[in-house]
CSV table of C-alpha atoms and ligand atoms in Angstrom, one decimal:
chain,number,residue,atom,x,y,z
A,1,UNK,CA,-54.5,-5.1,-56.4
A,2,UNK,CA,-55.2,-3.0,-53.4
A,3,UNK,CA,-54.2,-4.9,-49.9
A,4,UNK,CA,-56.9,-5.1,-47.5
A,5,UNK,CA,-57.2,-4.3,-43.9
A,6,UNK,CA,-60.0,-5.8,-41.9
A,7,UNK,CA,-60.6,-5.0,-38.5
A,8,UNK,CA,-63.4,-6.6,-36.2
A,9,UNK,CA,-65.0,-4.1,-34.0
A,10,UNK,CA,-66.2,-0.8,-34.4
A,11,UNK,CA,-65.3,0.5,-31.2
A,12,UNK,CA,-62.7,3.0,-29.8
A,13,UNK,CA,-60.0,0.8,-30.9
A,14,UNK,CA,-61.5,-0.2,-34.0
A,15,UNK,CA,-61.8,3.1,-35.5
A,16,UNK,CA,-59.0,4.7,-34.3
A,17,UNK,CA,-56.9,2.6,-36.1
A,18,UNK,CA,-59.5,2.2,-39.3
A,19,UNK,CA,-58.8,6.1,-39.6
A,20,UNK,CA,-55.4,6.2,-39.1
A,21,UNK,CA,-54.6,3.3,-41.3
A,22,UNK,CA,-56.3,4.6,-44.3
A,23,UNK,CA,-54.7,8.7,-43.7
A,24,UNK,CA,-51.5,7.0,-43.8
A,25,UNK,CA,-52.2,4.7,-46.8
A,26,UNK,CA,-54.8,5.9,-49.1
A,27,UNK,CA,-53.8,2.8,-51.3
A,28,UNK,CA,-55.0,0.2,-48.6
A,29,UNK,CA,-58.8,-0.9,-48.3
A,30,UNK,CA,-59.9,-0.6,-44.5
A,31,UNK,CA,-63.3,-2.4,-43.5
A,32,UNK,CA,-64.9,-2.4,-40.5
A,33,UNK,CA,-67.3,-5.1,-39.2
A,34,UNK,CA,-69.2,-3.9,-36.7
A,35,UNK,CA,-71.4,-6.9,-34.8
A,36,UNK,CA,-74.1,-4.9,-33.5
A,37,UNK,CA,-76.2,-2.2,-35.5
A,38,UNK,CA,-74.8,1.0,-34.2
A,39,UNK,CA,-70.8,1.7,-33.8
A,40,UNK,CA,-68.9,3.4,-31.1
A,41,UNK,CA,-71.6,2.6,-28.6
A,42,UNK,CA,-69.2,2.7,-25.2
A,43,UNK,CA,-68.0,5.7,-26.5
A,44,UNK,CA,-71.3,7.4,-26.5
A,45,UNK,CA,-72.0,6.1,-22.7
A,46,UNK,CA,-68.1,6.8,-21.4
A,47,UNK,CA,-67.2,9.0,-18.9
A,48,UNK,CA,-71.2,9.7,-17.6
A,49,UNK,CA,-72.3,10.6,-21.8
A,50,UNK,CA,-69.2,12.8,-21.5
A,51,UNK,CA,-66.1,10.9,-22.8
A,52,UNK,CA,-62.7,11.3,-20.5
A,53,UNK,CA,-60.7,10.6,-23.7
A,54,UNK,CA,-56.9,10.6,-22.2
A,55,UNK,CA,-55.4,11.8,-18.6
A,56,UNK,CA,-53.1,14.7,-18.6
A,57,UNK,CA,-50.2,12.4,-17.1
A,58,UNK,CA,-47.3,13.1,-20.3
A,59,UNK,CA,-44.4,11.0,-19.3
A,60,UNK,CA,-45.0,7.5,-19.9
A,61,UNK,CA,-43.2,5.9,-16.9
A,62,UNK,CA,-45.6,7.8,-14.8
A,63,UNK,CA,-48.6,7.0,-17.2
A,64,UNK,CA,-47.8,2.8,-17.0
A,65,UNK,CA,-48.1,3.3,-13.6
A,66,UNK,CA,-52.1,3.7,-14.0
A,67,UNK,CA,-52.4,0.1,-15.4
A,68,UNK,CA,-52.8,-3.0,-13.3
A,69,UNK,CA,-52.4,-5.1,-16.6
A,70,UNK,CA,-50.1,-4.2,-19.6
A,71,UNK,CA,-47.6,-1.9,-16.8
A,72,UNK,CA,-44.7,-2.9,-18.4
A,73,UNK,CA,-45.9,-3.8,-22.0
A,74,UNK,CA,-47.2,0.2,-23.0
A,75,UNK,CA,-44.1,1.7,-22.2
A,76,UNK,CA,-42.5,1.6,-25.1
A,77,UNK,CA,-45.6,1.8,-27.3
A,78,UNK,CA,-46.6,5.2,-25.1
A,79,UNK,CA,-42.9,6.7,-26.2
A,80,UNK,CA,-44.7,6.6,-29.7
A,81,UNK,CA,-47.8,7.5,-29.0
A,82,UNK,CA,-49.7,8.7,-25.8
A,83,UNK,CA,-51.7,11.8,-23.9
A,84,UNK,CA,-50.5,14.7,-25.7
A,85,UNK,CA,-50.6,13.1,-29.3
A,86,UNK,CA,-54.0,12.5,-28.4
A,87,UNK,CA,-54.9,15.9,-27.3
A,88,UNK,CA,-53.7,16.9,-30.9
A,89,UNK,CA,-55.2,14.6,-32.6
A,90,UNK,CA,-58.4,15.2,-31.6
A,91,UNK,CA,-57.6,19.2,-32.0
A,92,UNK,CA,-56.2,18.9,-35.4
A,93,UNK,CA,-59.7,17.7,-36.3
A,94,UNK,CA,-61.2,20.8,-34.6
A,95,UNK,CA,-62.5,18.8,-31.2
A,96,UNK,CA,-60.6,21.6,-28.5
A,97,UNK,CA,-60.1,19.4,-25.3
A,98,UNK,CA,-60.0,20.7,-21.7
A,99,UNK,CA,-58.2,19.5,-18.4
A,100,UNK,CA,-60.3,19.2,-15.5
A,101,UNK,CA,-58.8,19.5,-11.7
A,102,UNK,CA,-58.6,16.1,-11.6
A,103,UNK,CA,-56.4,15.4,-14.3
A,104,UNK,CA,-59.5,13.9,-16.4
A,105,UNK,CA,-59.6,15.2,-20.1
A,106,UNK,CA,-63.1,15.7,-21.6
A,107,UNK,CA,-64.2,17.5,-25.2
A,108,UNK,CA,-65.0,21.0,-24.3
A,109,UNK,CA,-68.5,20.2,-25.6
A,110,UNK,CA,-69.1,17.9,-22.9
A,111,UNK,CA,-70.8,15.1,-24.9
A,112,UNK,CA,-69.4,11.9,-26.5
A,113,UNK,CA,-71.2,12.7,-29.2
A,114,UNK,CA,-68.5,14.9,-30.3
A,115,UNK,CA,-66.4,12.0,-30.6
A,116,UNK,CA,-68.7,9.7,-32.4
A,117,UNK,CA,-69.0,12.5,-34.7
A,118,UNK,CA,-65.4,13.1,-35.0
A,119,UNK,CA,-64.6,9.8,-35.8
A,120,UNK,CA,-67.4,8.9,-38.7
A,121,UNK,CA,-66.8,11.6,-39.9
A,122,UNK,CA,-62.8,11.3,-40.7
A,123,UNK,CA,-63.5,7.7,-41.5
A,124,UNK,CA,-65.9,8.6,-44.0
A,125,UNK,CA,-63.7,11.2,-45.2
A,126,UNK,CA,-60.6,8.7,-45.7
A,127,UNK,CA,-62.6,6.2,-47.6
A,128,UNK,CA,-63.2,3.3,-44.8
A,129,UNK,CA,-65.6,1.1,-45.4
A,130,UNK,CA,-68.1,0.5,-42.6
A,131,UNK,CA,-70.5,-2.6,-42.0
A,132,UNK,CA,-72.7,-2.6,-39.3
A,133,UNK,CA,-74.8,-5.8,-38.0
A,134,UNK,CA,-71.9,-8.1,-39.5
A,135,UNK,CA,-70.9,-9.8,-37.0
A,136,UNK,CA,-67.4,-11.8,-37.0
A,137,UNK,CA,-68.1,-15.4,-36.7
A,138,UNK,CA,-65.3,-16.8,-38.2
A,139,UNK,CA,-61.1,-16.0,-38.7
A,140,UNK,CA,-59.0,-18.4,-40.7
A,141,UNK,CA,-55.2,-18.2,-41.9
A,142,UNK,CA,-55.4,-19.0,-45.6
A,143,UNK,CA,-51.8,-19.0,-46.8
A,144,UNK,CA,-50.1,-15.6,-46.5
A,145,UNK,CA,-54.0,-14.5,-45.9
A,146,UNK,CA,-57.0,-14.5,-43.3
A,147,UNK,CA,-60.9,-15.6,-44.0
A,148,UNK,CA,-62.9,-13.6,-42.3
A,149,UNK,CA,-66.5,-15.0,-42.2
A,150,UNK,CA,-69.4,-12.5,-40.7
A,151,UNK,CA,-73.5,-13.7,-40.3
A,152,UNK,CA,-73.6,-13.0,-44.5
A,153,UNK,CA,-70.4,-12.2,-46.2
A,154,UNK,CA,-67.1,-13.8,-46.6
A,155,UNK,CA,-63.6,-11.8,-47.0
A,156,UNK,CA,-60.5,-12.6,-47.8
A,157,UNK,CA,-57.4,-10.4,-46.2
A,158,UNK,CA,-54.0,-9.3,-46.3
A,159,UNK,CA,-54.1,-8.0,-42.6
A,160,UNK,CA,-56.5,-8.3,-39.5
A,161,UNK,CA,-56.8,-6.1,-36.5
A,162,UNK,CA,-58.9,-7.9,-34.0
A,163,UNK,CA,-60.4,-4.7,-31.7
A,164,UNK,CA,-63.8,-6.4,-30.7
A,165,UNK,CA,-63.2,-5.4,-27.1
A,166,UNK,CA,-64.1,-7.9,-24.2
A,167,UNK,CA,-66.1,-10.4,-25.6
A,168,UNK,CA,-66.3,-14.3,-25.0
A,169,UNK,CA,-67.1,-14.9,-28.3
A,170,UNK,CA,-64.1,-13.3,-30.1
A,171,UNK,CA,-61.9,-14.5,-27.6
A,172,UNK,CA,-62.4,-18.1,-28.3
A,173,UNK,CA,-62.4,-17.8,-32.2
A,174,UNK,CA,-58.6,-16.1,-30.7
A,175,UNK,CA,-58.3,-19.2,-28.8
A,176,UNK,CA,-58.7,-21.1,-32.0
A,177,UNK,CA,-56.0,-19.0,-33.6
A,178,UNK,CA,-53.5,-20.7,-30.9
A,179,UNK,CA,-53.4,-17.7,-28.8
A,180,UNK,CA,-54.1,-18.4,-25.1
A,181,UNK,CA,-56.8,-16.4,-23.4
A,182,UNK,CA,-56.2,-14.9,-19.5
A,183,UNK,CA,-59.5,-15.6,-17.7
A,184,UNK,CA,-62.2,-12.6,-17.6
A,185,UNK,CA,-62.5,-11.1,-14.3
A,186,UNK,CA,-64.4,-7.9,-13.5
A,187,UNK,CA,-62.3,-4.2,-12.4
A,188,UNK,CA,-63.4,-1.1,-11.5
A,189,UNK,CA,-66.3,-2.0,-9.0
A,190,UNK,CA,-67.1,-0.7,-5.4
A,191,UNK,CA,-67.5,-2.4,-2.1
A,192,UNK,CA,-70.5,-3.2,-0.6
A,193,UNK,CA,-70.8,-3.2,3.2
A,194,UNK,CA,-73.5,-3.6,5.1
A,195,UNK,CA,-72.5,-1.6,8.9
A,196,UNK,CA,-73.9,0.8,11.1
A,197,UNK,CA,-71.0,2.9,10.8
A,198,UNK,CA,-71.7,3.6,7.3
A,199,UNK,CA,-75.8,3.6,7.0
A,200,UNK,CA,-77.7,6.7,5.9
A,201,UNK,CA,-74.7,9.2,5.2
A,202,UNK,CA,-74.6,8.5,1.5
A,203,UNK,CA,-72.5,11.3,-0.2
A,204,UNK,CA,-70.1,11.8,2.4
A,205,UNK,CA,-66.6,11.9,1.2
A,206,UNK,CA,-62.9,12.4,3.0
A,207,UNK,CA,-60.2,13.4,0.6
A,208,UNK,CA,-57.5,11.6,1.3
A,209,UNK,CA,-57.8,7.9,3.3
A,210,UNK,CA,-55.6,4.9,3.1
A,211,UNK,CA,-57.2,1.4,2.3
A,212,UNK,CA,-56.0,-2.1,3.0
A,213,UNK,CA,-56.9,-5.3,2.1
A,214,UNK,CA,-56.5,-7.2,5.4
A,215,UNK,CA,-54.4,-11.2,4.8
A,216,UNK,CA,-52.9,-9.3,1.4
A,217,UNK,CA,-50.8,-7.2,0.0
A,218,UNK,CA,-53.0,-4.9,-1.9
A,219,UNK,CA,-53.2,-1.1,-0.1
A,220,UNK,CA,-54.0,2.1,-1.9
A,221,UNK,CA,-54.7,5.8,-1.1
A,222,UNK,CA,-57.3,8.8,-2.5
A,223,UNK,CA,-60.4,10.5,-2.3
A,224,UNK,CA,-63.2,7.4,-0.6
A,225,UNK,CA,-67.0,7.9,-1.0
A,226,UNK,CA,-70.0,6.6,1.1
A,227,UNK,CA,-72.6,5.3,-1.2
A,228,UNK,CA,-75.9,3.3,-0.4
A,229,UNK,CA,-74.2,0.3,-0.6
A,230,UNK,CA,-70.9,0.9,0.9
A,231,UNK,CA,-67.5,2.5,-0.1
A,232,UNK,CA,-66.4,4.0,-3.6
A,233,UNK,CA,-64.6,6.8,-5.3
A,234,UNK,CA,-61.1,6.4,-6.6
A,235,UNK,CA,-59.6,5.3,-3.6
A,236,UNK,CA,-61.5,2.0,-3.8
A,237,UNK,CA,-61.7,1.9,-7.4
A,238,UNK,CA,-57.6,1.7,-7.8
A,239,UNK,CA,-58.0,-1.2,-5.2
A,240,UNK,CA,-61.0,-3.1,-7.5
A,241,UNK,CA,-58.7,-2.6,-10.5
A,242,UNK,CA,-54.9,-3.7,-8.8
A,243,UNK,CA,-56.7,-6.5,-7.0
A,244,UNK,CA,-59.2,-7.5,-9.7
A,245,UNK,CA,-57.7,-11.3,-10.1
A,246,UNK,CA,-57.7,-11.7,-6.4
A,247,UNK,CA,-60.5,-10.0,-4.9
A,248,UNK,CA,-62.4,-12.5,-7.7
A,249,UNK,CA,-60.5,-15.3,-6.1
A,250,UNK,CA,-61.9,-14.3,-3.0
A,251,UNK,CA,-65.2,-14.2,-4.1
A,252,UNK,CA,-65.3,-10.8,-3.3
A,253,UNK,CA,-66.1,-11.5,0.2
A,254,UNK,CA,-62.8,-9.9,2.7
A,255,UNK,CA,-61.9,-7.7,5.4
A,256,UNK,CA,-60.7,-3.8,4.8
A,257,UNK,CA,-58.7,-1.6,7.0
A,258,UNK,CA,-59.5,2.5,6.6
A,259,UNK,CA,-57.9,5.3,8.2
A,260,UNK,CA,-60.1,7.9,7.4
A,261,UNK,CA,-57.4,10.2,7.9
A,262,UNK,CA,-54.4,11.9,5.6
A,263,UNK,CA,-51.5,11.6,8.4
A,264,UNK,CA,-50.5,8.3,10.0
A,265,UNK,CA,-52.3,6.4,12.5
A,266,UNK,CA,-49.1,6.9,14.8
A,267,UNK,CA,-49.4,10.6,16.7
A,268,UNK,CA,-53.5,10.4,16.4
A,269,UNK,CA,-54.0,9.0,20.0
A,270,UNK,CA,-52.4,12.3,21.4
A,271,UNK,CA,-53.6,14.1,19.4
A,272,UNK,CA,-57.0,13.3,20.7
A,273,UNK,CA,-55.4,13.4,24.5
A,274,UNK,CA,-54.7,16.7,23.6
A,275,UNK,CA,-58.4,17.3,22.6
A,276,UNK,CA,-59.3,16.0,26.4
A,277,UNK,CA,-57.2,18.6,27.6
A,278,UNK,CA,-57.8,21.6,25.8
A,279,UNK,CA,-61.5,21.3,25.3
A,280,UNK,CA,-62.6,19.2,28.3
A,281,UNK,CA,-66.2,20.8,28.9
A,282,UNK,CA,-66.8,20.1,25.1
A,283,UNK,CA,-69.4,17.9,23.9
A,284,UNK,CA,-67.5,15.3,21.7
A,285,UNK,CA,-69.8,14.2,19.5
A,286,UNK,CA,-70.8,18.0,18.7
A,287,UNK,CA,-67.8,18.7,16.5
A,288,UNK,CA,-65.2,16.6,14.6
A,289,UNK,CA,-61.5,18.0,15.4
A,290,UNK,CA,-60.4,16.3,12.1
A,291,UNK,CA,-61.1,18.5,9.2
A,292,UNK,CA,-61.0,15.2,6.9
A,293,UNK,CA,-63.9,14.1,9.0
A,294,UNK,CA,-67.1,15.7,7.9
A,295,UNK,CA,-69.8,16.5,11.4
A,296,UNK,CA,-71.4,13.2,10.5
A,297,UNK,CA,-69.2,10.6,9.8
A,298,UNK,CA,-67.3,12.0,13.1
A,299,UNK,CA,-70.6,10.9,15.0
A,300,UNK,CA,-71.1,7.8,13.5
A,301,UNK,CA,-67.3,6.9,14.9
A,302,UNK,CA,-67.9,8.6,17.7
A,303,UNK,CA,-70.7,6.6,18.4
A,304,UNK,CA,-68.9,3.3,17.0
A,305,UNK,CA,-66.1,4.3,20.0
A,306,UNK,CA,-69.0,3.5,22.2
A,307,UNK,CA,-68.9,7.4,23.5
A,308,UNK,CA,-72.1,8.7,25.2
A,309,UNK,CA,-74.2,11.9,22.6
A,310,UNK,CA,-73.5,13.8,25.8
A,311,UNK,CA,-70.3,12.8,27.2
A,312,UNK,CA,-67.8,15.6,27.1
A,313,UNK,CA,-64.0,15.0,26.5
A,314,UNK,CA,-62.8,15.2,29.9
A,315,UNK,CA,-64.9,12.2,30.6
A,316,UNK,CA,-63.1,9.7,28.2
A,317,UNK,CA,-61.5,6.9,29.5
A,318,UNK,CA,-57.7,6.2,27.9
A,319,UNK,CA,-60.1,3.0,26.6
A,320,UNK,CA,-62.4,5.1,24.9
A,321,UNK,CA,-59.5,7.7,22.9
A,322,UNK,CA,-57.8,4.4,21.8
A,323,UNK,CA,-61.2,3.1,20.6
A,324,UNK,CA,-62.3,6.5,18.5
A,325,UNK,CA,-58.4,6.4,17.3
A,326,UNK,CA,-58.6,3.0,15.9
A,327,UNK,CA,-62.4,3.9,14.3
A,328,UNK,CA,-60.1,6.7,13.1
A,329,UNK,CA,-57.2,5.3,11.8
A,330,UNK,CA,-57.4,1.3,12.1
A,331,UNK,CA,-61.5,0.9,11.0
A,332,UNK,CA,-62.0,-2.5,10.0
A,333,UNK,CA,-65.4,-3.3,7.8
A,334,UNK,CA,-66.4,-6.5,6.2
A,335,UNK,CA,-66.9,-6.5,2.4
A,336,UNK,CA,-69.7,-9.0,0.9
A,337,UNK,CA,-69.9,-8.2,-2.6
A,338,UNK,CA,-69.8,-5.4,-5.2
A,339,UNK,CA,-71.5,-3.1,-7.1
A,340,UNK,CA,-70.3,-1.6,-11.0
A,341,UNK,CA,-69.0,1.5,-11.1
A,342,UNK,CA,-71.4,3.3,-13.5
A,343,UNK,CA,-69.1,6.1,-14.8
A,344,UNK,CA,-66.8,3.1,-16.4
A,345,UNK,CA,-66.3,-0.2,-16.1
A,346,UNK,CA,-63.8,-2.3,-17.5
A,347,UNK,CA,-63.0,-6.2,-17.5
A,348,UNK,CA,-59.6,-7.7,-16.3
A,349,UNK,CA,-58.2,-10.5,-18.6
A,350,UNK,CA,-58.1,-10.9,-22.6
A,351,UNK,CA,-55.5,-12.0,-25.1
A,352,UNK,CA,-52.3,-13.2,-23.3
A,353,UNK,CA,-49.6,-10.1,-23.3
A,354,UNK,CA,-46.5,-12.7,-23.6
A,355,UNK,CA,-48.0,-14.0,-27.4
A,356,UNK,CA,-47.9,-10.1,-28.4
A,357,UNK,CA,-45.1,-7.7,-30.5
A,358,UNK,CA,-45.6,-4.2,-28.8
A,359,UNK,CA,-44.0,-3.1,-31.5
A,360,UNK,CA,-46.4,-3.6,-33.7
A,361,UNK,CA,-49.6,-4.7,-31.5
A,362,UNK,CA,-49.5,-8.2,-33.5
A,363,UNK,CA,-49.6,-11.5,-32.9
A,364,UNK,CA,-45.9,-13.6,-32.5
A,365,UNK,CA,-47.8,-16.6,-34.0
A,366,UNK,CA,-49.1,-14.9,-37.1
A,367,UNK,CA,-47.9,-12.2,-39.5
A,368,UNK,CA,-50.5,-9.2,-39.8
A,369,UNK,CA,-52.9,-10.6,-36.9
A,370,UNK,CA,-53.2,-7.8,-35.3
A,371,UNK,CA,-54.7,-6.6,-31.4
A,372,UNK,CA,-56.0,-3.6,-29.9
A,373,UNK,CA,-58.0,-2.4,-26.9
A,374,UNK,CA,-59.7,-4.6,-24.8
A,375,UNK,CA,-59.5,-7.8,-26.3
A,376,UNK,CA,-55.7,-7.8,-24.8
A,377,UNK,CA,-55.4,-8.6,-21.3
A,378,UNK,CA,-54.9,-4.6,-20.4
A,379,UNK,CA,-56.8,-2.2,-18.1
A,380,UNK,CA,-56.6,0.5,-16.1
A,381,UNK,CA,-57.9,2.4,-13.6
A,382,UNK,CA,-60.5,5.2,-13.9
A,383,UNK,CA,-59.4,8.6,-15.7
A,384,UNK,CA,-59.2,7.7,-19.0
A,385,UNK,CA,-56.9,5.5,-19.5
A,386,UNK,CA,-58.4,2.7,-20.9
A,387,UNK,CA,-59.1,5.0,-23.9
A,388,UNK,CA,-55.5,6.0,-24.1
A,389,UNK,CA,-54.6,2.4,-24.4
A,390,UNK,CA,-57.3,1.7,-27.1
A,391,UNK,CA,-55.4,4.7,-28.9
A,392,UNK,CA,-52.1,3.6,-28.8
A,393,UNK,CA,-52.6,0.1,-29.9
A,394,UNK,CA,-55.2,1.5,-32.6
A,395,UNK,CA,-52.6,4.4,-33.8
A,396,UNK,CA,-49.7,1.4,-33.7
A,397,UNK,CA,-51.3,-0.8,-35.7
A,398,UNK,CA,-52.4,2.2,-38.4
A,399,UNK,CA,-48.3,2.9,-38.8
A,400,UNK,CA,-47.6,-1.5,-38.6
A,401,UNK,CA,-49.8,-2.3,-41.6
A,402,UNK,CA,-48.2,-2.6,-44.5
A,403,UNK,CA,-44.6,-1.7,-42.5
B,1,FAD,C1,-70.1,2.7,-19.0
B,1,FAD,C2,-68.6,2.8,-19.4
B,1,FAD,C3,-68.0,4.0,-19.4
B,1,FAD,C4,-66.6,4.1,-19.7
B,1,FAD,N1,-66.0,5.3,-19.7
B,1,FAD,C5,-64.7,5.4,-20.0
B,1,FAD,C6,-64.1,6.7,-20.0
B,1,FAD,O1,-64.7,7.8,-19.8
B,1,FAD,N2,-62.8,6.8,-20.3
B,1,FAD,C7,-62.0,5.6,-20.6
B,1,FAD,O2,-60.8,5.7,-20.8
B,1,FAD,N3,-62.6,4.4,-20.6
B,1,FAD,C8,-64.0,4.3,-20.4
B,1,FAD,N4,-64.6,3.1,-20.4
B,1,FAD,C9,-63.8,1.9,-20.9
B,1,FAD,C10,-63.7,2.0,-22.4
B,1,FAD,O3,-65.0,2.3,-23.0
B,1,FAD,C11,-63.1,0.8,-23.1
B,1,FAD,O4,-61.9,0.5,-22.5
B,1,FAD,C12,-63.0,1.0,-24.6
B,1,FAD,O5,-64.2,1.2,-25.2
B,1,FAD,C13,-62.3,-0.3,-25.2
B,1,FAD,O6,-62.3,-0.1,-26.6
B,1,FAD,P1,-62.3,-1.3,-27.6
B,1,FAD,O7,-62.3,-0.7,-29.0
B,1,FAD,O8,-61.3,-2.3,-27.2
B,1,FAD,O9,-63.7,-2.0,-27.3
B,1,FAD,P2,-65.2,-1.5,-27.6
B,1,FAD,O10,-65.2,0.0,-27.5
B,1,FAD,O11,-66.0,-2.2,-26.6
B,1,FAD,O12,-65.5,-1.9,-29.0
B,1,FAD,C14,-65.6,-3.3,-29.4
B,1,FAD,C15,-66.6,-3.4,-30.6
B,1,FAD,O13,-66.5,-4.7,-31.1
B,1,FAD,C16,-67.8,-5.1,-31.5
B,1,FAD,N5,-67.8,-6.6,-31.6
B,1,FAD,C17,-67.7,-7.5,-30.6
B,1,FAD,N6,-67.7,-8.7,-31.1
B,1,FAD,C18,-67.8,-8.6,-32.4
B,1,FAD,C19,-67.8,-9.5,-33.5
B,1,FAD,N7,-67.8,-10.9,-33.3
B,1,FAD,N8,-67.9,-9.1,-34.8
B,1,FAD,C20,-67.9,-7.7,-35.0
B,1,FAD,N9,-67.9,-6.8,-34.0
B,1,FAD,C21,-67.9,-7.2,-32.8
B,1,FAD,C22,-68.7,-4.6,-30.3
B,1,FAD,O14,-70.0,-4.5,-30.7
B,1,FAD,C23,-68.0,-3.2,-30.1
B,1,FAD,O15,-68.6,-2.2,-30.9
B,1,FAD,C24,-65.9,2.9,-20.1
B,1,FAD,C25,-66.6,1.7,-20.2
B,1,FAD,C26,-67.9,1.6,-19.9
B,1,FAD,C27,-68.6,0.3,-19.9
């Protein structure tokens, strides 16, 4: 009798490995239960409708380093499969990738939908069996074998791969399997502030500032954006993601620290003394002598410094350079709240990484229960990484069934 794989979730997880699975063992039945009536639907919304499948980061040290959760635990699952075997997997099935400046790797076509199609059709193509609107209600260890109950069918099963993403549900039917579930807590968000300094310059961006998290340990560096409601771009983002548990824990009310700047706070005070001496009949206000500092972010600070529209740099008091330095370099805002991150967004928490073989992507408790994707405590920052973990654990757990 054939053996039978059934994995819950038809999702980037899901049907990566339902694929994969069945190419490398046409004897094996793969089924997908899919809870909702349409699969793949974050993949058709990813990346803005465009899909950032993997990063172009291709040594695995350096691509753990992009996960807040599950650091440690993908290294040695990325030494068997990570960026570049995803780049040809998807071009082996004639979906030609491309690189963008930022690292990010989209399908040429631009649309998700070149994904989705990708993937139903190779499923179809290697036999899997696909049920949507049967949703997974049920898992049960039956001797050497699961029950899997659904809304209207019942299966029995050699092997399970549970890839149902972040969902409350599934996680406590896991929690009934004895597995221990790390609280859900949201990443990827931006900061909302409400401050003067900030108000009506949305779409104003420096390229390179530092961020702290004042009474913590958490500090990053990149690209920050003004937005309507406060602070984004990747900057913040890594910050949402590497202090998702805590920032939570704080309610997600704190203090930041920004130097808008890409040099040091140290050396910035004379540099603007210099400024006072070289251009002393010059308006400050009129121009910012930072070229980080777009015109009008410079006159919000300037005007935060509590320097006159007309007062020229000669006139500054020593008081008044160490203020504009420290809006600079040392500018404090208060944080009340956030917003999601529309592009992706990604929840903190999941499956407990210490009750997992990353060998294998399965469970230590129970032969052939197998994880991939979101429902494990794993996540990344923005770039595509999250989909790169969804592939490795799905591609894994293909080569682990029936191993
Ligand atoms: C708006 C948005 C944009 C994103 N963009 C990107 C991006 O560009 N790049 C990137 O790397 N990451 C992106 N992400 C993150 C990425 O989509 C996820 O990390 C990834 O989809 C996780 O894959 P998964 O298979 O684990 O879960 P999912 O893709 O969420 O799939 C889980 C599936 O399980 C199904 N399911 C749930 N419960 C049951 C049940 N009881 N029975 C049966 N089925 C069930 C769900 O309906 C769903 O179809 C984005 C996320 C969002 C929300």
């Amino acid at each position: 009798m054939k053996k039978k794989l059934i994995i819950v979730g038809g999702g980037a997880a899901g049907f990566f490995a339902a694929i994969n699975a069945a190419e490398l063992n046409p004897e094996l039945e793969v089924v997908i239960l899919e809870g909702s009536n349409k699969v793949l639907q974050k993949v058709k919304v990813s990346g803005g409708g465009r899909c950032n499948v993997t990063h172009a980061c291709f040594i695995p040290n350096d691509l753990t380093e992009f996960y807040p959760r599950g650091r440690k635990e993908l290294l040695g699952p990325f030494h068997q499969f990570m960026t570049g075997d995803t780049m040809e997997w998807f071009e082996n099935r004639g979906v030609p990738l491309k690189i963008e400046d930022d690292n990010r790797i989209f399908p040429e076509s631009n649309s998700s939908q070149t994904i989705i199609d990708c993937f139903t059709e190779s499923a179809n193509n290697a036999g899997v069996v696909l049920k949507t609107s049967s949703r997974v209600d049920t898992i049960e260890k039956k001797g050497e074998q699961f029950v899997v109950k659904t809304n209207s069918e019942e299966f029995i099963t050699d092997y399970v791969l549970i890839a149902a993403g972040s969902n409350a549900k599934v996680w406590s039917l896991v929690e009934g399997l004895g597995h221990k579930i790390v609280p859900p807590v949201p990443s990827l968000f931006t900061f909302n502030i409400s401050d003067e300094r900030l108000k009506n310059i949305p779409g104003i961006s420096v390229p390179n500032a530092s961020v702290k998290i004042l009474n913590s340990k958490l500090a990053e560096q990149g690209p920050l954006l003004i937005t309507h409601w406060g602070l984004s771009g990747p900057g913040i983002l890594k910050l949402s993601a590497w202090g998702a548990t805590e920032l939570s824990n704080k309610n997600y009310n704190f203090e930041i620290e920004v130097n808008w700047l890409s040099k040091p706070t140290e050396g910035v005070l004379e540099f603007l003394k210099i400024q006072k001496n070289k251009n002393g009949k010059k308006q400050v206000i009129l121009r910012s002598v930072f070229e980080d500092v777009s015109k009008r972010l410079w006159f919000k600070l300037v005007k935060a410094a509590r320097i006159s529209e007309t007062a020229q740099w000669a006139q500054l008091s020593n008081k008044q350079l160490e203020d504009l330095a420290n809006q600079l370099t040392k500018c404090t805002f208060k944080v009340n709240g956030k917003s999601t991150f529309k592009e992706e967004f990604v929840t903190a928490g999941g499956v407990d990484l210490k009750e997992i073989n990353f060998k294998r992507f399965e469970s230590k408790f129970h032969k052939n229960l197998f994880f991939a994707g979101e429902v494990l405590n794993i996540d990344a920052v923005t770039g595509g990484f999250n989909f790169q973990n969804a592939w490795t654990g799905g591609w894994i757990v293909a080569n682990s069934v029936g191993n």
